[in-house]
Structures are given as C-alpha cells and as structure tokens.
Short mmCIF file of C-alpha atoms and ligand atoms in Angstrom, two decimals:
data_model
loop_
_atom_site.label_atom_id
_atom_site.label_comp_id
_atom_site.label_asym_id
_atom_site.label_seq_id
_atom_site.Cartn_x
_atom_site.Cartn_y
_atom_site.Cartn_z
CA MET M 1 -20.89 2.83 -19.29
CA ARG M 2 -23.40 -0.63 -18.79
CA THR M 3 -23.18 -4.10 -19.13
CA ASP M 4 -25.93 -6.76 -19.29
CA SER M 5 -26.21 -10.18 -17.64
CA ASP M 6 -24.66 -11.93 -21.42
CA GLN M 7 -21.77 -10.16 -20.93
CA PRO M 8 -21.11 -9.15 -17.36
CA ILE M 9 -17.95 -7.19 -16.17
CA ASN M 10 -14.94 -9.79 -15.22
CA ILE M 11 -13.26 -8.75 -12.27
CA VAL M 12 -9.86 -11.37 -11.64
CA GLY M 13 -8.68 -11.30 -7.70
CA ALA M 14 -11.53 -9.90 -5.36
CA GLY M 15 -8.86 -9.24 -2.91
CA LEU M 16 -8.73 -5.00 -1.93
CA ALA M 17 -8.62 -3.73 -5.09
CA GLY M 18 -10.79 -6.02 -6.67
CA ALA M 19 -13.13 -6.80 -4.14
CA LEU M 20 -13.57 -2.29 -3.53
CA LEU M 21 -14.14 -2.44 -7.30
CA GLY M 22 -16.64 -4.67 -7.02
CA VAL M 23 -18.55 -2.50 -4.08
CA THR M 24 -17.82 0.69 -6.57
CA LEU M 25 -19.40 -0.76 -9.48
CA MET M 26 -21.74 -1.82 -8.02
CA ARG M 27 -23.03 1.75 -6.37
CA HIS M 28 -22.32 3.28 -9.71
CA GLY M 29 -25.27 1.15 -11.37
CA CYS M 30 -23.08 -0.45 -13.93
CA GLY M 31 -24.73 -4.07 -14.33
CA ALA M 32 -23.84 -7.37 -14.13
CA ILE M 33 -20.52 -8.01 -12.40
CA ARG M 34 -18.48 -11.31 -12.09
CA LEU M 35 -16.13 -11.73 -9.38
CA TRP M 36 -13.31 -14.37 -9.65
CA ASP M 37 -10.76 -15.31 -7.07
CA ARG M 38 -8.50 -18.54 -6.71
CA ARG M 39 -8.87 -18.72 -2.84
CA PRO M 40 -11.47 -19.98 -1.20
CA ASP M 41 -14.26 -18.01 0.18
CA PRO M 42 -12.62 -15.98 3.33
CA ARG M 43 -16.19 -15.43 4.52
CA ARG M 44 -15.62 -19.35 5.83
CA THR M 45 -11.74 -19.74 6.19
CA ARG M 46 -9.35 -18.25 7.96
CA MET M 47 -7.02 -16.00 6.37
CA GLU M 48 -3.50 -17.50 5.76
CA ARG M 49 -0.81 -16.00 8.61
CA GLY M 50 2.78 -14.97 7.82
CA ARG M 51 1.34 -12.10 5.00
CA SER M 52 0.93 -8.89 5.54
CA ILE M 53 -1.73 -9.22 8.57
CA ASN M 54 -2.02 -5.67 8.23
CA LEU M 55 -1.69 -2.48 6.60
CA ALA M 56 -1.30 1.11 7.39
CA LEU M 57 -4.29 3.05 5.86
CA ALA M 58 -3.72 7.08 4.84
CA ALA M 59 -6.28 9.40 3.50
CA ARG M 60 -6.52 8.15 -0.17
CA GLY M 61 -7.59 4.63 0.72
CA ILE M 62 -10.07 6.41 3.45
CA ARG M 63 -11.39 8.56 0.75
CA ALA M 64 -12.38 5.95 -1.78
CA LEU M 65 -13.72 3.41 1.26
CA GLU M 66 -15.82 6.88 1.69
CA HIS M 67 -16.50 6.99 -1.95
CA ALA M 68 -18.02 3.39 -2.21
CA GLY M 69 -20.07 4.01 1.34
CA MET M 70 -17.93 1.76 3.30
CA MET M 71 -16.10 4.33 5.55
CA GLU M 72 -18.92 3.99 8.43
CA LYS M 73 -18.50 0.21 8.43
CA VAL M 74 -14.67 -0.25 8.13
CA ARG M 75 -14.17 2.12 11.30
CA PRO M 76 -14.02 -0.01 13.92
CA LEU M 77 -11.70 -1.89 12.48
CA LEU M 78 -9.01 0.67 12.43
CA ILE M 79 -6.36 2.05 15.04
CA PRO M 80 -5.21 5.31 14.92
CA MET M 81 -1.52 5.70 14.85
CA ARG M 82 -0.13 9.54 15.33
CA GLY M 83 3.57 8.92 14.45
CA ARG M 84 6.71 6.63 14.11
CA MET M 85 7.87 5.03 17.54
CA ILE M 86 11.47 5.21 17.26
CA HIS M 87 13.07 2.00 19.11
CA ASP M 88 17.18 2.73 19.58
CA ARG M 89 19.34 0.21 20.38
CA SER M 90 19.58 0.35 24.04
CA GLY M 91 15.28 0.05 23.84
CA ALA M 92 14.70 3.95 24.39
CA THR M 93 11.52 5.43 22.80
CA SER M 94 11.44 8.78 21.08
CA LEU M 95 7.60 9.62 18.87
CA GLN M 96 7.98 12.01 15.68
CA PRO M 97 4.60 12.75 15.03
CA TYR M 98 3.15 11.77 11.08
CA GLY M 99 2.02 15.25 11.42
CA GLN M 100 1.04 18.13 13.71
CA ARG M 101 -2.93 18.51 12.89
CA ASP M 102 -4.90 16.10 15.14
CA GLU M 103 -6.33 14.27 11.99
CA GLU M 104 -2.96 13.58 10.80
CA VAL M 105 -2.98 10.45 11.60
CA ILE M 106 -2.93 7.05 9.79
CA TYR M 107 -4.71 4.03 10.81
CA SER M 108 -3.85 -0.01 10.83
CA VAL M 109 -6.31 -2.16 9.41
CA GLY M 110 -6.61 -5.78 9.64
CA ARG M 111 -5.83 -7.17 5.85
CA GLY M 112 -8.25 -9.82 6.34
CA GLU M 113 -11.04 -8.49 7.95
CA LEU M 114 -11.47 -5.27 5.89
CA ASN M 115 -10.71 -7.92 2.41
CA LYS M 116 -13.88 -10.34 4.35
CA MET M 117 -16.23 -6.84 4.77
CA LEU M 118 -15.83 -5.68 0.98
CA ILE M 119 -16.92 -9.29 -0.24
CA GLU M 120 -19.69 -8.74 2.09
CA GLU M 121 -20.52 -5.77 0.69
CA ALA M 122 -20.09 -6.90 -2.79
CA ALA M 123 -21.99 -10.15 -2.46
CA ARG M 124 -24.72 -8.17 -0.91
CA HIS M 125 -25.57 -7.00 -4.53
CA GLN M 126 -28.04 -9.19 -6.64
CA ASP M 127 -26.20 -8.39 -9.83
CA VAL M 128 -22.76 -9.68 -8.11
CA THR M 129 -21.75 -12.89 -8.37
CA ILE M 130 -18.05 -13.91 -6.37
CA ARG M 131 -17.13 -17.24 -7.41
CA PHE M 132 -14.19 -18.18 -4.57
CA ASN M 133 -11.62 -21.42 -5.47
CA GLN M 134 -11.15 -20.11 -9.67
CA THR M 135 -7.53 -19.68 -10.32
CA CYS M 136 -7.31 -17.55 -13.07
CA LEU M 137 -4.74 -19.08 -15.34
CA ALA M 138 -4.51 -16.85 -18.40
CA ALA M 139 -6.19 -13.83 -20.61
CA ASP M 140 -6.03 -14.53 -24.71
CA PRO M 141 -7.17 -11.48 -26.60
CA THR M 142 -7.14 -13.22 -29.53
CA GLN M 143 -9.62 -15.69 -28.46
CA ASN M 144 -11.33 -13.17 -26.63
CA VAL M 145 -11.16 -15.60 -23.40
CA LEU M 146 -10.03 -16.07 -19.69
CA ARG M 147 -9.12 -19.35 -18.72
CA PHE M 148 -9.66 -20.44 -15.69
CA ARG M 149 -9.02 -23.74 -13.14
CA ASN M 150 -11.32 -24.80 -10.54
CA GLU M 151 -9.75 -25.47 -7.27
CA VAL M 152 -11.77 -27.96 -5.81
CA SER M 153 -12.92 -29.92 -8.93
CA GLY M 154 -9.81 -29.42 -11.23
CA ALA M 155 -11.78 -28.55 -14.27
CA GLN M 156 -10.25 -26.27 -16.69
CA TYR M 157 -12.75 -23.49 -18.90
CA SER M 158 -13.24 -21.02 -20.27
CA VAL M 159 -14.97 -17.46 -20.40
CA GLU M 160 -15.76 -14.62 -22.58
CA LEU M 161 -13.21 -12.13 -22.05
CA THR M 162 -14.70 -8.57 -22.72
CA PRO M 163 -14.75 -6.55 -20.50
CA THR M 164 -12.24 -7.85 -17.73
CA ILE M 165 -10.46 -6.17 -15.12
CA ALA M 166 -7.48 -7.74 -13.76
CA THR M 167 -6.81 -7.21 -9.81
CA ASP M 168 -5.13 -10.23 -9.57
CA GLY M 169 -2.14 -8.58 -7.50
CA ALA M 170 1.35 -7.81 -7.27
CA GLY M 171 2.06 -11.67 -8.84
CA SER M 172 -0.63 -11.01 -11.35
CA ALA M 173 -0.98 -14.20 -13.76
CA VAL M 174 -3.27 -12.29 -16.36
CA ARG M 175 -0.02 -9.57 -16.51
CA SER M 176 2.22 -12.67 -17.13
CA SER M 177 0.15 -14.36 -19.96
CA LEU M 178 -0.31 -10.87 -21.45
CA ALA M 179 3.77 -10.41 -21.41
CA ALA M 180 4.19 -13.93 -22.87
CA THR M 181 2.18 -13.11 -26.02
CA ASN M 182 3.28 -9.94 -26.06
CA PHE M 183 -0.10 -7.65 -25.53
CA LEU M 184 2.78 -6.22 -23.13
CA SER M 185 5.87 -6.00 -21.63
CA VAL M 186 6.67 -5.82 -18.11
CA ARG M 187 9.74 -5.41 -15.74
CA GLU M 188 9.88 -6.43 -12.47
CA ASP M 189 12.67 -4.84 -9.99
CA TRP M 190 12.80 -6.76 -6.92
CA LEU M 191 14.35 -5.69 -3.62
CA ASP M 192 17.31 -8.26 -2.26
CA HIS M 193 16.05 -7.59 0.75
CA ASP M 194 12.81 -9.75 2.26
CA TYR M 195 10.17 -9.46 4.82
CA LYS M 196 9.20 -11.77 7.71
CA GLU M 197 6.02 -11.68 10.20
CA LEU M 198 6.05 -12.38 13.69
CA SER M 199 3.69 -12.05 16.26
CA ILE M 200 3.45 -9.96 19.42
CA PRO M 201 0.73 -10.76 21.70
CA PRO M 202 -0.58 -9.24 24.54
CA VAL M 203 0.41 -8.34 27.89
CA ASP M 204 -1.53 -9.35 30.93
CA GLY M 205 -5.11 -8.39 28.56
CA ARG M 206 -3.03 -5.25 27.36
CA PRO M 207 -1.03 -3.64 24.37
CA ALA M 208 2.52 -4.41 24.78
CA MET M 209 3.37 -1.18 23.66
CA ASP M 210 1.54 2.14 22.83
CA PRO M 211 -1.10 1.22 20.42
CA ASN M 212 -1.46 4.44 18.63
CA ALA M 213 2.57 4.34 17.08
CA LEU M 214 3.75 2.82 14.38
CA HIS M 215 6.68 1.34 15.53
CA ILE M 216 10.27 1.23 14.22
CA TRP M 217 13.43 -0.17 14.88
CA PRO M 218 16.10 1.61 12.60
CA ARG M 219 19.56 -0.36 12.34
CA GLY M 220 20.38 1.07 8.86
CA GLY M 221 20.52 -2.10 6.46
CA PHE M 222 17.66 -3.20 7.73
CA MET M 223 14.72 -2.55 10.45
CA LEU M 224 11.86 -4.06 12.33
CA ILE M 225 8.52 -2.28 12.54
CA ALA M 226 5.47 -3.24 14.27
CA LEU M 227 1.85 -2.29 14.01
CA PRO M 228 -1.00 -3.09 16.32
CA ASN M 229 -4.18 -5.27 15.49
CA THR M 230 -7.97 -4.60 17.12
CA ASP M 231 -6.84 -7.67 19.45
CA LEU M 232 -4.51 -6.14 21.03
CA SER M 233 -1.46 -7.92 19.66
CA PHE M 234 1.35 -6.26 16.77
CA THR M 235 2.26 -7.61 13.92
CA ALA M 236 5.48 -7.15 13.72
CA THR M 237 8.15 -7.29 10.33
CA LEU M 238 11.26 -7.84 9.59
CA PHE M 239 12.54 -5.90 7.02
CA LEU M 240 16.41 -7.21 5.94
CA ALA M 241 18.12 -8.40 2.99
CA ARG M 242 18.21 -11.79 2.12
CA ARG M 243 21.76 -13.01 1.32
CA GLY M 244 25.04 -11.40 3.39
CA PRO M 245 26.50 -11.46 6.44
CA ARG M 246 23.18 -9.93 8.30
CA SER M 247 20.61 -11.68 5.86
CA PHE M 248 17.83 -14.12 6.09
CA ALA M 249 20.71 -16.52 5.36
CA ALA M 250 22.39 -16.39 7.87
CA LEU M 251 19.90 -16.54 10.43
CA SER M 252 19.53 -20.51 9.73
CA ASP M 253 18.78 -21.78 12.67
CA SER M 254 17.35 -21.10 16.37
CA GLN M 255 20.94 -19.53 18.15
CA SER M 256 22.03 -17.23 15.26
CA VAL M 257 17.65 -15.78 15.13
CA LEU M 258 18.07 -15.36 19.24
CA GLU M 259 21.80 -13.69 19.10
CA PHE M 260 20.78 -11.61 16.29
CA PHE M 261 17.54 -10.00 17.65
CA LEU M 262 18.96 -9.79 21.01
CA GLU M 263 22.28 -7.68 19.51
CA GLU M 264 19.58 -5.68 17.44
CA PHE M 265 16.18 -5.49 18.72
CA PRO M 266 16.77 -6.14 23.29
CA ASP M 267 13.57 -4.53 23.75
CA ALA M 268 11.91 -6.36 21.05
CA VAL M 269 13.10 -9.93 22.32
CA PRO M 270 10.83 -10.16 25.50
CA LEU M 271 7.73 -8.71 23.41
CA ILE M 272 7.98 -12.05 20.70
CA PRO M 273 7.14 -15.04 22.80
CA ASN M 274 7.15 -17.28 20.32
CA LEU M 275 10.43 -15.82 18.10
CA THR M 276 12.48 -18.71 17.10
CA ALA M 277 9.28 -20.94 16.47
CA GLU M 278 7.84 -18.35 14.29
CA PHE M 279 10.87 -17.04 12.47
CA GLN M 280 11.50 -20.66 11.30
CA ALA M 281 7.72 -21.42 11.01
CA HIS M 282 6.51 -18.06 9.08
CA PRO M 283 7.55 -17.43 5.09
CA ALA M 284 9.61 -14.93 3.96
CA GLY M 285 8.29 -12.64 1.39
CA GLN M 286 9.32 -10.88 -1.72
CA LEU M 287 9.49 -7.33 -2.46
CA GLY M 288 9.52 -5.55 -5.55
CA THR M 289 8.27 -3.15 -7.88
CA VAL M 290 6.40 -3.88 -11.43
CA HIS M 291 6.62 -2.00 -14.19
CA ALA M 292 4.47 -2.53 -16.45
CA ALA M 293 2.97 -1.34 -20.07
CA PRO M 294 0.32 -0.78 -21.28
CA TRP M 295 -1.15 -1.23 -19.01
CA ARG M 296 -4.40 -2.98 -20.78
CA VAL M 297 -5.35 -4.59 -24.39
CA GLY M 298 -8.08 -2.15 -26.66
CA GLY M 299 -11.42 -2.48 -24.40
CA GLN M 300 -10.93 -5.95 -23.71
CA LEU M 301 -8.65 -5.51 -20.59
CA LEU M 302 -7.43 -3.34 -18.09
CA LEU M 303 -4.84 -4.38 -15.18
CA LEU M 304 -5.64 -2.38 -11.66
CA GLY M 305 -4.27 -2.23 -8.65
CA ASP M 306 -0.86 -4.19 -7.79
CA ALA M 307 -1.47 -6.06 -10.79
CA ALA M 308 -0.57 -2.97 -12.38
CA HIS M 309 1.90 -1.10 -10.51
CA ALA M 310 2.55 -2.92 -7.30
CA ILE M 311 5.24 -1.11 -5.20
CA VAL M 312 7.43 -1.91 -2.25
CA PRO M 313 5.56 -1.45 0.93
CA PHE M 314 7.41 1.75 2.40
CA HIS M 315 5.12 4.82 2.49
CA GLY M 316 1.93 2.49 3.32
CA GLN M 317 0.51 3.88 0.20
CA GLY M 318 0.20 0.18 -1.94
CA MET M 319 -3.11 -0.96 -0.96
CA SER M 320 -4.59 3.42 -1.23
CA ALA M 321 -2.77 3.70 -4.50
CA ALA M 322 -4.82 0.26 -5.31
CA PHE M 323 -8.09 2.25 -3.98
CA GLU M 324 -7.90 5.41 -5.58
CA ASP M 325 -7.55 3.54 -8.88
CA CYS M 326 -10.81 1.93 -8.09
CA VAL M 327 -12.25 6.05 -7.68
CA VAL M 328 -10.73 7.20 -10.74
CA LEU M 329 -11.99 4.30 -12.61
CA ASP M 330 -15.60 4.97 -11.31
CA SER M 331 -15.28 8.50 -11.87
CA MET M 332 -14.55 8.42 -15.26
CA LEU M 333 -17.01 6.01 -16.71
CA ASP M 334 -20.11 7.53 -17.46
CA ARG M 335 -18.09 9.92 -19.46
CA ALA M 336 -15.95 7.37 -21.67
CA ASP M 337 -17.70 6.29 -25.03
CA ASP M 338 -16.81 2.88 -24.87
CA TRP M 339 -14.23 0.48 -22.95
CA GLN M 340 -11.02 0.88 -24.99
CA SER M 341 -11.70 5.01 -24.26
CA LEU M 342 -11.70 4.48 -20.91
CA PHE M 343 -9.09 1.79 -20.08
CA ALA M 344 -7.34 4.89 -22.12
CA GLU M 345 -7.78 7.31 -20.31
CA PHE M 346 -7.21 5.45 -17.28
CA GLU M 347 -4.19 4.47 -18.05
CA ARG M 348 -3.07 8.14 -19.39
CA LEU M 349 -4.48 9.65 -16.05
CA ARG M 350 -2.98 7.21 -12.96
CA ARG M 351 0.34 6.37 -14.97
CA PRO M 352 2.01 9.31 -13.85
CA ASN M 353 1.33 8.40 -10.57
CA ALA M 354 2.05 4.91 -10.01
CA GLU M 355 4.96 5.95 -11.18
CA ALA M 356 5.65 8.88 -8.74
CA ILE M 357 4.83 6.19 -5.71
CA ALA M 358 6.86 3.24 -6.62
CA GLN M 359 9.66 5.68 -6.65
CA MET M 360 8.57 7.83 -3.31
CA ALA M 361 8.06 3.95 -1.60
CA LEU M 362 11.43 3.43 -2.53
CA GLU M 363 13.16 6.55 -1.26
CA ASN M 364 10.91 5.48 2.09
CA TYR M 365 12.96 2.39 2.87
CA THR M 366 15.73 4.25 2.80
CA GLU M 367 13.95 7.14 5.34
CA MET M 368 12.38 4.32 7.84
CA ARG M 369 15.88 2.42 8.08
CA ASP M 370 18.38 4.88 8.25
CA THR M 371 17.93 8.66 7.69
CA VAL M 372 15.58 8.88 10.88
CA LEU M 373 18.62 8.48 12.98
CA ASP M 374 20.46 11.10 11.08
CA PRO M 375 20.48 14.49 13.05
CA GLY M 376 20.60 16.53 9.94
CA PHE M 377 16.96 14.47 8.87
CA VAL M 378 15.54 15.02 12.17
CA ARG M 379 16.25 18.83 11.91
CA ARG M 380 15.19 19.45 8.71
CA LYS M 381 11.73 17.48 9.25
CA SER M 382 11.19 19.63 11.99
CA LEU M 383 11.97 22.57 9.85
CA ALA M 384 9.78 21.47 7.26
CA LEU M 385 6.99 21.11 10.11
CA GLU M 386 7.56 24.48 10.87
CA LEU M 387 7.71 25.84 7.67
CA GLU M 388 4.39 24.27 7.14
CA ARG M 389 2.90 26.64 9.61
CA ARG M 390 4.15 29.60 8.20
CA PHE M 391 3.13 29.12 4.81
CA PRO M 392 0.97 26.04 4.94
CA ASN M 393 -1.17 26.88 1.72
CA ARG M 394 2.13 26.61 0.00
CA PHE M 395 4.81 24.20 1.86
CA ILE M 396 3.25 21.09 2.97
CA PRO M 397 6.02 17.92 3.73
CA ARG M 398 6.06 15.68 1.35
CA TYR M 399 5.15 12.70 3.44
CA ALA M 400 2.26 14.77 4.57
CA MET M 401 0.85 15.62 1.02
CA VAL M 402 0.87 11.52 0.47
CA MET M 403 -0.55 10.38 3.25
CA PHE M 404 -2.90 13.43 4.50
CA HIS M 405 -3.85 14.90 0.94
CA PRO M 406 -5.54 13.08 -1.06
CA GLN M 407 -6.14 15.72 -3.95
CA ILE M 408 -2.88 16.41 -4.16
CA PRO M 409 -1.80 13.50 -6.96
CA TYR M 410 1.07 11.70 -6.18
CA ALA M 411 2.89 13.33 -9.43
CA GLU M 412 2.65 16.28 -7.66
CA ALA M 413 3.93 15.63 -4.65
CA LEU M 414 7.03 13.91 -5.69
CA ARG M 415 7.80 17.58 -7.90
CA ARG M 416 6.72 19.83 -4.91
CA GLY M 417 8.60 17.41 -2.98
CA GLY M 418 11.67 17.63 -5.02
CA VAL M 419 11.57 21.57 -4.63
CA GLN M 420 10.75 21.47 -0.70
CA SER M 421 13.93 19.87 0.00
CA GLN M 422 16.07 22.16 -2.11
CA ILE M 423 14.72 24.72 -0.02
CA LEU M 424 15.59 22.88 3.40
CA LEU M 425 18.75 22.12 2.22
CA GLU M 426 19.34 25.98 2.02
CA LEU M 427 17.42 27.09 5.05
CA ASP M 428 19.15 24.64 7.30
CA ARG M 429 22.19 25.50 9.78
CA PRO M 430 23.33 22.65 11.55
CA ASP M 431 22.85 25.49 15.24
CA GLY M 432 19.07 25.07 13.95
CA ASN M 433 18.80 28.87 13.46
CA THR M 434 16.49 29.48 10.54
CA ASP M 435 16.56 32.52 8.20
CA PHE M 436 12.65 32.78 7.88
CA ALA M 437 12.67 36.03 6.28
CA LEU M 438 14.59 33.57 2.99
CA ALA M 439 12.40 30.86 3.51
CA GLY M 440 9.56 33.34 2.93
CA LYS M 441 11.49 34.68 0.19
CA LEU M 442 12.34 30.91 -1.07
CA VAL M 443 8.95 29.58 -0.74
CA ASN M 444 6.87 32.46 -2.47
CA GLU M 445 9.22 32.32 -5.19
CA ARG M 446 9.51 28.53 -5.56
CA LEU M 447 6.14 26.63 -4.29
CA THR M 448 3.01 27.52 -6.00
CA PRO M 449 -0.17 28.05 -3.72
CA LEU M 450 -2.22 24.29 -3.48
CA VAL M 451 -5.77 24.36 -3.98
CA PRO M 452 -7.55 23.56 -1.18
CA ALA M 453 -9.02 20.13 -0.15
C1 FAD Y 1 4.55 -7.16 3.85
C2 FAD Y 1 3.76 -5.88 2.69
C3 FAD Y 1 3.07 -4.84 3.48
C4 FAD Y 1 2.24 -3.72 3.09
N1 FAD Y 1 1.71 -2.49 4.13
C5 FAD Y 1 1.32 -1.85 3.03
C6 FAD Y 1 0.81 -0.77 4.29
O1 FAD Y 1 0.63 -0.61 5.09
N2 FAD Y 1 -0.36 -0.11 3.52
C7 FAD Y 1 -0.79 0.13 2.00
O2 FAD Y 1 -1.57 0.88 1.81
N3 FAD Y 1 -0.41 -1.54 1.65
C8 FAD Y 1 0.02 -1.94 1.82
N4 FAD Y 1 0.93 -2.81 1.18
C9 FAD Y 1 0.76 -3.28 -0.12
C10 FAD Y 1 -0.43 -3.96 -0.50
O3 FAD Y 1 -0.90 -4.92 0.64
C11 FAD Y 1 -1.07 -4.06 -1.79
O4 FAD Y 1 -0.87 -2.60 -2.77
C12 FAD Y 1 -3.00 -4.46 -1.62
O5 FAD Y 1 -2.99 -5.31 -1.32
C13 FAD Y 1 -3.19 -4.39 -3.18
O6 FAD Y 1 -4.09 -4.83 -3.73
P1 FAD Y 1 -4.82 -5.71 -5.16
O7 FAD Y 1 -6.10 -6.12 -5.04
O8 FAD Y 1 -4.34 -4.89 -6.07
O9 FAD Y 1 -3.96 -7.09 -4.86
P2 FAD Y 1 -4.20 -8.34 -3.75
O10 FAD Y 1 -5.01 -7.56 -2.70
O11 FAD Y 1 -2.81 -9.16 -3.48
O12 FAD Y 1 -5.36 -9.34 -3.86
C14 FAD Y 1 -4.97 -9.99 -5.07
C15 FAD Y 1 -6.52 -11.08 -5.57
O13 FAD Y 1 -5.95 -11.75 -6.31
C16 FAD Y 1 -6.28 -13.06 -6.30
N5 FAD Y 1 -5.50 -13.69 -7.15
C17 FAD Y 1 -4.20 -13.43 -7.42
N6 FAD Y 1 -3.78 -14.71 -7.85
C18 FAD Y 1 -4.84 -14.94 -8.40
C19 FAD Y 1 -5.87 -16.22 -9.95
N7 FAD Y 1 -4.61 -15.90 -10.74
N8 FAD Y 1 -6.54 -15.97 -10.60
C20 FAD Y 1 -7.46 -15.73 -9.54
N9 FAD Y 1 -7.42 -14.97 -8.34
C21 FAD Y 1 -6.41 -14.23 -8.19
C22 FAD Y 1 -5.88 -13.63 -4.78
O14 FAD Y 1 -6.12 -14.27 -4.15
C23 FAD Y 1 -6.26 -11.78 -3.67
O15 FAD Y 1 -7.82 -12.14 -3.16
C24 FAD Y 1 1.83 -3.98 1.73
C25 FAD Y 1 2.39 -5.89 1.03
C26 FAD Y 1 2.71 -6.05 1.24
C27 FAD Y 1 3.09 -7.52 0.89
#
C-alpha cells in the first residue's frame, strides 16, 4: 500500500502511537505521511507537567520499538525495574520480583523524552510532514474531510480525509465527532478513582529510594506508586477515589493532605518536600476504559491506540498495546488490497486483544492496591513461579505472559490465565505444601504447550 504526495496518509495525533506509527510507516516506504498535533512542537517547548510523566515499558512495547529500528536510540532513556517494592504503613519494604529470570524486568521511561525522540526520527524523513498547533475538530466522512483549527492564527480549515489514522488519544476528538454523526458508537467507562502526580527529588545527588523498582504503597481502597526518572528523581502518583471519606474531595486543604499522607504513607512524606504545594497545584486526572465500535469508517479512517481502546493504567500496558497496534498494522500492509480491507482486518485481529488487556488492566488495580498484601495471594504468586520453573513450556504466570511474552496475544494470556488461576486454587494449601504430582497432572491436562518465542 503506497500513497502519493497528492494524497498523503494523515496521522492525527503525534503522541506515542502516532509518532511511532509515522516512523514505522516511513520505514516501510508507504509514501507521503502527514502528522498533525494540537500541541506546540515538543522539540522546542517543555512538556506539560502533572500528566503521566513516566511510564512502564515492557516487552511488547520494546518489540515495537525494535521493529521501528528505534530501540538502540531509546535505550539510554530506560531505567530497569525488577519488581514491586511494597511499602507497608510502618515504612518496612519488601520486593516482589516481576519474574524469575534476569531479563524479566520492566522499564521506566519518560513520556516527554520518548515522544520527542520518536517525533525527531519521523521528522528526519522527507516524506513526513509534521504540523503542530493544529487541533483536529472533526472527521467528516460524508464530505471526505478532516476539520482543523490552527491554534496560532485561530483559522479553521479542512483537508482531504482519505486515508486517515486517528491517534489522538483517550479523549479523541475524531472518535467523538464520528460518534456524534453515528459512524460509530462509544462507551467510556470512567473509574470513580482519579490520579495526581507528585515529585520525589534526589537527596544529596542520589535517588531517594531504590531506583530499580516500582514502588507501591498499597492501602486497600487506594494506593501511591512511584517510578524512577533518569534525572534521579521519582514521579509518584496517588490513585484515590474522587468522592467519599477517603478521597480527593476530602483532601481540600494543606492540613488534610498532610494528615492523610502522614497516616497512610508516613515514609513517603519526607521524600516529597513540596507535598502540599504540589497537591494543590497539580490537576487530578481521570481514568477510564474506552469501548468504541467499529474502529473504522470504510477505507477512509481508522482509530488506533488510545483513540480506539484507552484502558486504565494499572497493567502498565496502554502504550505497549498502542505500539503493538503499529506493528500489526505495518505487518498487514503488504498483503492488503486496499485501505478498507486493511482497516477491517486490523480491527478483526486487534479487537479481542484490546478487550482482553482492558479487562486485565482493571483486574490489576485490585491486585496492586489490595491483594498484594493478602497472604493467600502471595502464596499463590510464589506457587505460580514454582509451576513456571517446573513446567516452563506450559505454565507462565499471567502477569509474565502480558509483560514478558509478546508472542502470546493478550486474549490468549487472559484465557490461559483463567485456567491457571483455577489450577492454583486447586493446589493451594495454607501450610504451603504443594502436591506436585497433582500439579503436573493438572498442568498437562489443561494447558497446551506454548509455542516458543
Ligand atoms: C496516569 C497514567 C499512567 C499511565 N501509565 C502507563 C504505563 O506505565 N505504561 C503504559 O504502557 N501506558 C501507560 N499509560 C497509558 C499511555 O499513556 C497511553 O496508552 C498512551 O499514551 C497511548 O498513546 P496514544 O498515542 O494513543 O495517545 P497519547 O499518547 O495520549 O497521544 C495523543 C496525541 O494526540 C494529540 N491530540 C489530542 N487531541 C488532538 C486533536 N483534537 N487534534 C490533534 N491532536 C490531538 C495529543 O496532543 C497527543 O500528542 C498511562 C496513562 C495514564 C493516564
């Protein structure tokens, strides 16, 4: 599939997915590509703070960056995290490793730096034009146009729609405009929990905590987490109910914020020197799952990344899922006869996987804020690792399938994970003694061998 300069491919949104898609399609030799973004050029301006400053990157995202030839450039931005460092109320910490092999780590990466690097790479190519400060207002398939507003001049204008890939994120204006004109239907399931980011600066030129872990203060109904940054700081994120006795609404002044933190996260308080000021100044962000159907309008337009399937961030997979979309679309390009069949086949392949990771991400919230503290959970988690050691080609814990085994589609990880959790329940004994003969029988009967990576 190629386009010519008279009819470039439009990519609306030069965020993580849009910029990587630009690089991927450019390397494929697709012809002219035009990227649009409402923001100013991030190569010339500072990233806005207070919005998911760093992200967890895992194998699926890495595979997509490798596919786009970007991994070596991105590597210096990455900080390995080998497990969850759990902080209890007394300040005691314990590490729950993510996997059992040295390479089973996830990485913290700065959103702004990663996005800038992808944009720089896309911009290097003469076939790619990037237009910043251009807000897409709507897609109109009937008139075959995309409508924009230039944020500098205020002027509104239209460009030819076909073909367009909309990567304008969770709040996609393209998606909303298509829903408003009945080209697709959308359901946005908002969580009743919001998030707020806070900073943990270095202390005497050193990270304030172990930088090779994702820190979690799980407190049942809510949690604080912190991911390391390359400048030796951490970005902490509080996930908390919007309303109720323990909620953002209840933390309306500095006094209540400080008291809440001293009670719930006493060891974190000295690490966040500007706690109350940042708490007042930083916005609270909303979290939700987007269900849109279909993701496409004929061969004119396709939604991709968060615009199609935004998820809650608790599996650290939204970016990786969006990046995986780019690889899947790219791998189908040479086989497709036209845009319409390409977009239809993309949706057929990706939808079950998007739905599966959306479900697993929601389930992981309960796990992170609550069940990590449950002795039964900890026991079954360690039994799962033991079963993986004994039956490595059949039993891989669900978390590891999602994070470290990109060859296993999300939908298959969800399905196998359900079978495995039943096996774990049948084997679990409070005294920790496991009948491994029974384990072998159940694993062999219920789990087919996995295809090696
Ligand atoms: C708090 C939080 C933590 C997260 N943590 C993780 C994590 O640890 N790991 C992970 O993998 N994922 C994480 N995610 C999810 C991840 O941020 C998204 O899945 C990812 O950014 C999706 O990429 P995208 O390109 O589809 O959307 P975005 O990155 O949101 O990019 C959208 C782009 O479109 C532009 N745009 C928006 N509207 C318009 C418009 N009308 N016209 C033109 N341009 C427009 C925006 O300026 C932006 O550049 C997290 C999300 C949140 C909210």
